[in-house]
mmCIF file with all atom_site columns, C-alpha atoms in Angstrom:
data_model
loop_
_atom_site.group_PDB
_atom_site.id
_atom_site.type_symbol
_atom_site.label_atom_id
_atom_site.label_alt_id
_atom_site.label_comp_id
_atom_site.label_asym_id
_atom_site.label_entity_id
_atom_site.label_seq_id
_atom_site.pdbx_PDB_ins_code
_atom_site.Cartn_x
_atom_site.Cartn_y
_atom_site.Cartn_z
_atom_site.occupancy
_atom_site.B_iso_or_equiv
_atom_site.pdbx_formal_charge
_atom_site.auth_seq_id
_atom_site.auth_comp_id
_atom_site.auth_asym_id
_atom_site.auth_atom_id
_atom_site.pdbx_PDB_model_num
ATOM 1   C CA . UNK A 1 1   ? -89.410  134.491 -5.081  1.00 0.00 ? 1   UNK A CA 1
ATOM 2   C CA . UNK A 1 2   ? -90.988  135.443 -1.536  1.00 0.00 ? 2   UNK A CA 1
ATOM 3   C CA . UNK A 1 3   ? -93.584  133.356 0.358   1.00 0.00 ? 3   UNK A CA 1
ATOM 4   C CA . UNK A 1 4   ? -94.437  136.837 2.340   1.00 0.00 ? 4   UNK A CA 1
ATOM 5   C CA . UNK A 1 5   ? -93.656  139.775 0.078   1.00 0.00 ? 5   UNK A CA 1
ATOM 6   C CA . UNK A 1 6   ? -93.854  140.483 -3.355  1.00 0.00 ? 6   UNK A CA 1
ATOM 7   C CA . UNK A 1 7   ? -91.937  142.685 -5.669  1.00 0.00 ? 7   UNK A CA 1
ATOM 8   C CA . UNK A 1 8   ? -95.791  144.291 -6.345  1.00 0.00 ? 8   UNK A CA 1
ATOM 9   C CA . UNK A 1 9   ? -96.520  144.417 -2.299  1.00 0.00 ? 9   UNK A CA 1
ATOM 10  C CA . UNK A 1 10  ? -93.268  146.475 -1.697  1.00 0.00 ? 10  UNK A CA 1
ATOM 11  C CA . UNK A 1 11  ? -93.687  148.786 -4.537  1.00 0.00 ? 11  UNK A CA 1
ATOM 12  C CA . UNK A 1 12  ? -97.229  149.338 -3.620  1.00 0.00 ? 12  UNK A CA 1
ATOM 13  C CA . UNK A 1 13  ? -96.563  149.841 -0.307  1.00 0.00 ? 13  UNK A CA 1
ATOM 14  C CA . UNK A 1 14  ? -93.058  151.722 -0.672  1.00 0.00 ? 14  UNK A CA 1
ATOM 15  C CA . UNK A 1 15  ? -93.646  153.896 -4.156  1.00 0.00 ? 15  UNK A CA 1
ATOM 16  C CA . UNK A 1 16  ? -90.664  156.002 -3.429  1.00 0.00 ? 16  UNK A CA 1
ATOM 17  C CA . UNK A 1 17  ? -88.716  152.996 -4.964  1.00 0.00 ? 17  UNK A CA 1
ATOM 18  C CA . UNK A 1 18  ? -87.459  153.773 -8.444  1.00 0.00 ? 18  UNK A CA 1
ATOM 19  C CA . UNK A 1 19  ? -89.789  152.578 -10.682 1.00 0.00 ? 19  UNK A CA 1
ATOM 20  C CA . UNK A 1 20  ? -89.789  152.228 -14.747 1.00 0.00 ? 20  UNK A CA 1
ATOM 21  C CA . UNK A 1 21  ? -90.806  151.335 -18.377 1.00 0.00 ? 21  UNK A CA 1
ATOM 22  C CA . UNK A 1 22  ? -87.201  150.823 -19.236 1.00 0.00 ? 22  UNK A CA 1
ATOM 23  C CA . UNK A 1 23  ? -85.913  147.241 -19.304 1.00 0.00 ? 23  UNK A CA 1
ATOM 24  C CA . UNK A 1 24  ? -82.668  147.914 -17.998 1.00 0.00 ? 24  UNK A CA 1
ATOM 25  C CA . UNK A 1 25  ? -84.113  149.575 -14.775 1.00 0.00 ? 25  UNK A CA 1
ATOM 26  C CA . UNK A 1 26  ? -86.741  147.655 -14.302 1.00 0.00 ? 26  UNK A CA 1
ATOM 27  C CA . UNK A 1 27  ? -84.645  144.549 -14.526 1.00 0.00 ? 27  UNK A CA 1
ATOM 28  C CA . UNK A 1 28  ? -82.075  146.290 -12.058 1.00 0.00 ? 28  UNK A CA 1
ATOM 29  C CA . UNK A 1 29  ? -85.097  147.256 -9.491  1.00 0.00 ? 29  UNK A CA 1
ATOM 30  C CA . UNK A 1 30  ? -86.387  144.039 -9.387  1.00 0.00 ? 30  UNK A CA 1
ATOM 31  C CA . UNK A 1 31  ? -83.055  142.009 -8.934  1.00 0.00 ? 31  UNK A CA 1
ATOM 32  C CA . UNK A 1 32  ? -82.573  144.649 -5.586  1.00 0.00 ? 32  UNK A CA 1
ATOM 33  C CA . UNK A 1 33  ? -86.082  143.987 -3.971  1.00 0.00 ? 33  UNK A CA 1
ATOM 34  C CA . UNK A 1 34  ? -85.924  139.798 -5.118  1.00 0.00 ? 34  UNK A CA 1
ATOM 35  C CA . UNK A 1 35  ? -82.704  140.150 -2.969  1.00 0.00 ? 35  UNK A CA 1
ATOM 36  C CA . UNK A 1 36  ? -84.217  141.773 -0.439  1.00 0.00 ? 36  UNK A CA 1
ATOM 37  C CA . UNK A 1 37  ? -87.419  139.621 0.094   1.00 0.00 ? 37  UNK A CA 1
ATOM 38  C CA . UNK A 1 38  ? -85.082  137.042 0.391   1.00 0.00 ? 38  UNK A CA 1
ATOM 39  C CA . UNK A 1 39  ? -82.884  138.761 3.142   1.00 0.00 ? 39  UNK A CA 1
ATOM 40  C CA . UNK A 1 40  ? -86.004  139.736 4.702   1.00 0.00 ? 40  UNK A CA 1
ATOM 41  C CA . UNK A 1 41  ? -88.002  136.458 5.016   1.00 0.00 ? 41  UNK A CA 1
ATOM 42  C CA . UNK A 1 42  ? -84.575  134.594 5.985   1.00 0.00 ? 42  UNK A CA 1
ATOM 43  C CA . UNK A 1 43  ? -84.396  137.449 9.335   1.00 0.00 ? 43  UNK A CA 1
ATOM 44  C CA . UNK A 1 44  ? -88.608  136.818 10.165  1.00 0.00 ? 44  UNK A CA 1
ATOM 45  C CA . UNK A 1 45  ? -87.427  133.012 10.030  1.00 0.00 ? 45  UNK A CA 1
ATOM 46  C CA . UNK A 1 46  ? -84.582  133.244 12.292  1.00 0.00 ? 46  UNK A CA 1
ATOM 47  C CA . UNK A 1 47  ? -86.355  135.431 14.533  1.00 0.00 ? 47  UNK A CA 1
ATOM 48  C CA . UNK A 1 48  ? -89.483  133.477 14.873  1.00 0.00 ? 48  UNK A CA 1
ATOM 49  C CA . UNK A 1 49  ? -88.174  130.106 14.198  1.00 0.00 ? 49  UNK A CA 1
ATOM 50  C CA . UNK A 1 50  ? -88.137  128.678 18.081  1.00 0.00 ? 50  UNK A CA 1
ATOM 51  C CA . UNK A 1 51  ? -91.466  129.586 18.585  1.00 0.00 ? 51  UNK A CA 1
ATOM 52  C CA . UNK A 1 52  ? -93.434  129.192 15.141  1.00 0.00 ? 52  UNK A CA 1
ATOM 53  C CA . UNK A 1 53  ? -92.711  126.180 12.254  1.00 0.00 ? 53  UNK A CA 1
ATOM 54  C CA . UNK A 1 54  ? -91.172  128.323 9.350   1.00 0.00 ? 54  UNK A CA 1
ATOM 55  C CA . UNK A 1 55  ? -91.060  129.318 6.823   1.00 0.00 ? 55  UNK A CA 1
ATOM 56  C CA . UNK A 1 56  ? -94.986  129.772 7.292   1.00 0.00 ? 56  UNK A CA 1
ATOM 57  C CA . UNK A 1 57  ? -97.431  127.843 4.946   1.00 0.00 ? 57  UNK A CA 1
ATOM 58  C CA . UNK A 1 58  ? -100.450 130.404 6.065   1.00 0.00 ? 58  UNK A CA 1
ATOM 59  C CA . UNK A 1 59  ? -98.533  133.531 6.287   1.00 0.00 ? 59  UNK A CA 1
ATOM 60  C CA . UNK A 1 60  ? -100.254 135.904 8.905   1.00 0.00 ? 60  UNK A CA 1
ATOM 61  C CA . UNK A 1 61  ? -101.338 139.567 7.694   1.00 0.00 ? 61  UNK A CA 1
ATOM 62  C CA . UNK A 1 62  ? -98.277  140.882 10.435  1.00 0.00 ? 62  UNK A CA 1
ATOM 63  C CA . UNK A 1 63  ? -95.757  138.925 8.666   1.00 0.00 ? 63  UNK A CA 1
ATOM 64  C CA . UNK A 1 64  ? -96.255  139.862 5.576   1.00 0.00 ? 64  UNK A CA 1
ATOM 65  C CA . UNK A 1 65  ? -95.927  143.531 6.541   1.00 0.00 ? 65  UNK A CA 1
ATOM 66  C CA . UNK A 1 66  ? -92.943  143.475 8.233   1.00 0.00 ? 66  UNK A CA 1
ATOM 67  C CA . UNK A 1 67  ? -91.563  141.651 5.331   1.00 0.00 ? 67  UNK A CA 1
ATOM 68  C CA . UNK A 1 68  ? -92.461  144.088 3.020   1.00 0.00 ? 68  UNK A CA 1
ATOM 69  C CA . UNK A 1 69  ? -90.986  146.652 5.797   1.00 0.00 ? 69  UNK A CA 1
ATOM 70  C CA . UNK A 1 70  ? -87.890  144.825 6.072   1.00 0.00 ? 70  UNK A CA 1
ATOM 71  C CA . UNK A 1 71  ? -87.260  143.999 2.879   1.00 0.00 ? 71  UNK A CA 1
ATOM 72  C CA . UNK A 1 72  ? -88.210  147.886 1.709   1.00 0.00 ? 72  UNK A CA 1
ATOM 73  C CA . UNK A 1 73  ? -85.442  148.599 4.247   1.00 0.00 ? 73  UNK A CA 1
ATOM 74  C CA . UNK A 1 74  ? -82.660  146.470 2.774   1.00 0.00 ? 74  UNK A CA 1
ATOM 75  C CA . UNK A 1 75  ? -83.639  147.815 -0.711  1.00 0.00 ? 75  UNK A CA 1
ATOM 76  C CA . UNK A 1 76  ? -83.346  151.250 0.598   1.00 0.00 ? 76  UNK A CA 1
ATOM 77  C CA . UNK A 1 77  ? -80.547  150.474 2.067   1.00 0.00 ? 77  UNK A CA 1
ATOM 78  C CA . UNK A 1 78  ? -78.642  148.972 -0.460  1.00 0.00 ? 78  UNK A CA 1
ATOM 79  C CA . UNK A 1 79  ? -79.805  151.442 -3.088  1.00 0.00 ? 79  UNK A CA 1
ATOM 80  C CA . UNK A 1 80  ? -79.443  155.137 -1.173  1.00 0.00 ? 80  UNK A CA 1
ATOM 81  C CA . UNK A 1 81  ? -77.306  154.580 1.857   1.00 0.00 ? 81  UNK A CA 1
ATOM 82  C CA . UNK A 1 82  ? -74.128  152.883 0.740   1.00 0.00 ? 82  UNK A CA 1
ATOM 83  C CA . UNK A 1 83  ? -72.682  156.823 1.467   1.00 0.00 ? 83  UNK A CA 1
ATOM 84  C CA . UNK A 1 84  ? -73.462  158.894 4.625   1.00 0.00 ? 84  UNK A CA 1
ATOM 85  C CA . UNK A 1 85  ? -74.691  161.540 2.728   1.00 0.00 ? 85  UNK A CA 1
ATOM 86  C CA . UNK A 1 86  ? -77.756  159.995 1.835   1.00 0.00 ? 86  UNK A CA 1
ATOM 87  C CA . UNK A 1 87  ? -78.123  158.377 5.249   1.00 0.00 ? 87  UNK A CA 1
ATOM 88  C CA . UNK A 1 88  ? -82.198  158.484 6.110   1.00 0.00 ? 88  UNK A CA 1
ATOM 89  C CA . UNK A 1 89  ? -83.165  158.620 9.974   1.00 0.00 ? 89  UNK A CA 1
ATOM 90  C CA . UNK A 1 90  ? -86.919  157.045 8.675   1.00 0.00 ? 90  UNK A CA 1
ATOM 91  C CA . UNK A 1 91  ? -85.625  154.080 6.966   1.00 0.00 ? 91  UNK A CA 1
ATOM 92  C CA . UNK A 1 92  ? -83.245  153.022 9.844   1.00 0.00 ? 92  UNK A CA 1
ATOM 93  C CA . UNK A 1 93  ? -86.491  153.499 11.917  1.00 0.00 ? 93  UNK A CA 1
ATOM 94  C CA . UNK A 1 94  ? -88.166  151.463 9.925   1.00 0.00 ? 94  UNK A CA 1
ATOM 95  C CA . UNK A 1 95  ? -85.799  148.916 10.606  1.00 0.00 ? 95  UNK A CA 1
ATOM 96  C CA . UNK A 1 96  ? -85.580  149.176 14.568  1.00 0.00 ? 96  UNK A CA 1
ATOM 97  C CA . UNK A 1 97  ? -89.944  149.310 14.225  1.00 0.00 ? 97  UNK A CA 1
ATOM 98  C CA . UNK A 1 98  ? -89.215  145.653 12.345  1.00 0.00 ? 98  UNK A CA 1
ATOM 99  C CA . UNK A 1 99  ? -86.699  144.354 14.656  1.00 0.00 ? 99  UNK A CA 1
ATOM 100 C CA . UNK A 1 100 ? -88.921  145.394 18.108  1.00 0.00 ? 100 UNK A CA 1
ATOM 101 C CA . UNK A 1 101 ? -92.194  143.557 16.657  1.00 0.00 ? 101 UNK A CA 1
ATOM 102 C CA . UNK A 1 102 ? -90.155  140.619 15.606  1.00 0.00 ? 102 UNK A CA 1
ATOM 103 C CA . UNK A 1 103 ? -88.925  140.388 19.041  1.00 0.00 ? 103 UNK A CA 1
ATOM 104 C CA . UNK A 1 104 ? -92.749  140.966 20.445  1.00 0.00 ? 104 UNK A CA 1
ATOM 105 C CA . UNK A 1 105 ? -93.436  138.233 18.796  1.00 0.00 ? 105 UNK A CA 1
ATOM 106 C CA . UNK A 1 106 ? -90.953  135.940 19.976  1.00 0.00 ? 106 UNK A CA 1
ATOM 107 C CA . UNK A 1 107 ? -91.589  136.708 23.394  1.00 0.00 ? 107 UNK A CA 1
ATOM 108 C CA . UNK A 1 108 ? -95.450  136.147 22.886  1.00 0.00 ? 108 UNK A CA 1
ATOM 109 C CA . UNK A 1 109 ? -95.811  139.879 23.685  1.00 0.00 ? 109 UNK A CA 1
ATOM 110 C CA . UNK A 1 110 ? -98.272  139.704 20.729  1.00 0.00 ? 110 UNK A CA 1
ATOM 111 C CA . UNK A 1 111 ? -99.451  137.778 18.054  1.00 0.00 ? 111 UNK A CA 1
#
């Protein structure tokens, strides 16, 4: 399970994702976003590994938004974009948002 993201963080943050009651679905939903936490934190590691120790032990408020961002995105991804007809401009934005803070970061642009 994720050091900066939850499964309750995402869909808190992200309530568009399918939420249930039903066991089935609920069990589906959170395999997806346990997948995607994991996806996420392993990209904030590899982006921010030369300059911070990861994974963090104190995880800053900023990382653990754009993990919930990024791992919303792979979710999203993964669940409503595997055809171009459901292709969303605002979740690939979301992920170009994640990717240009990450690199901020790195560069000690901000903190």
């Amino acid at each position: 399970m994720g050091t900066y993201a939850t499964i309750t963080s995402i869909l808190n943050d992200y309530p568009a994702l399918p939420q249930t009651n039903t066991t089935a679905r609920y069990t589906e939903t959170t395999q997806i976003l346990s997948t995607s936490i994991d996806y996420a934190e392993a990209d904030i590691n590899s982006a921010l590994g030369r300059r911070y120790s990861v994974p963090f032990t104190n995880v800053p408020p900023k990382i653990k938004k754009i993990a919930i961002d990024l791992a919303a995105y792979y979710c999203f991804r993964s669940r409503y974009m595997r055809d171009s007809h459901n292709v969303s401009d605002w979740v690939k934005e979301l992920k170009i948002e994640v990717d240009k803070e990450l690199e901020l970061i790195r560069k000690s642009d901000i903190d």
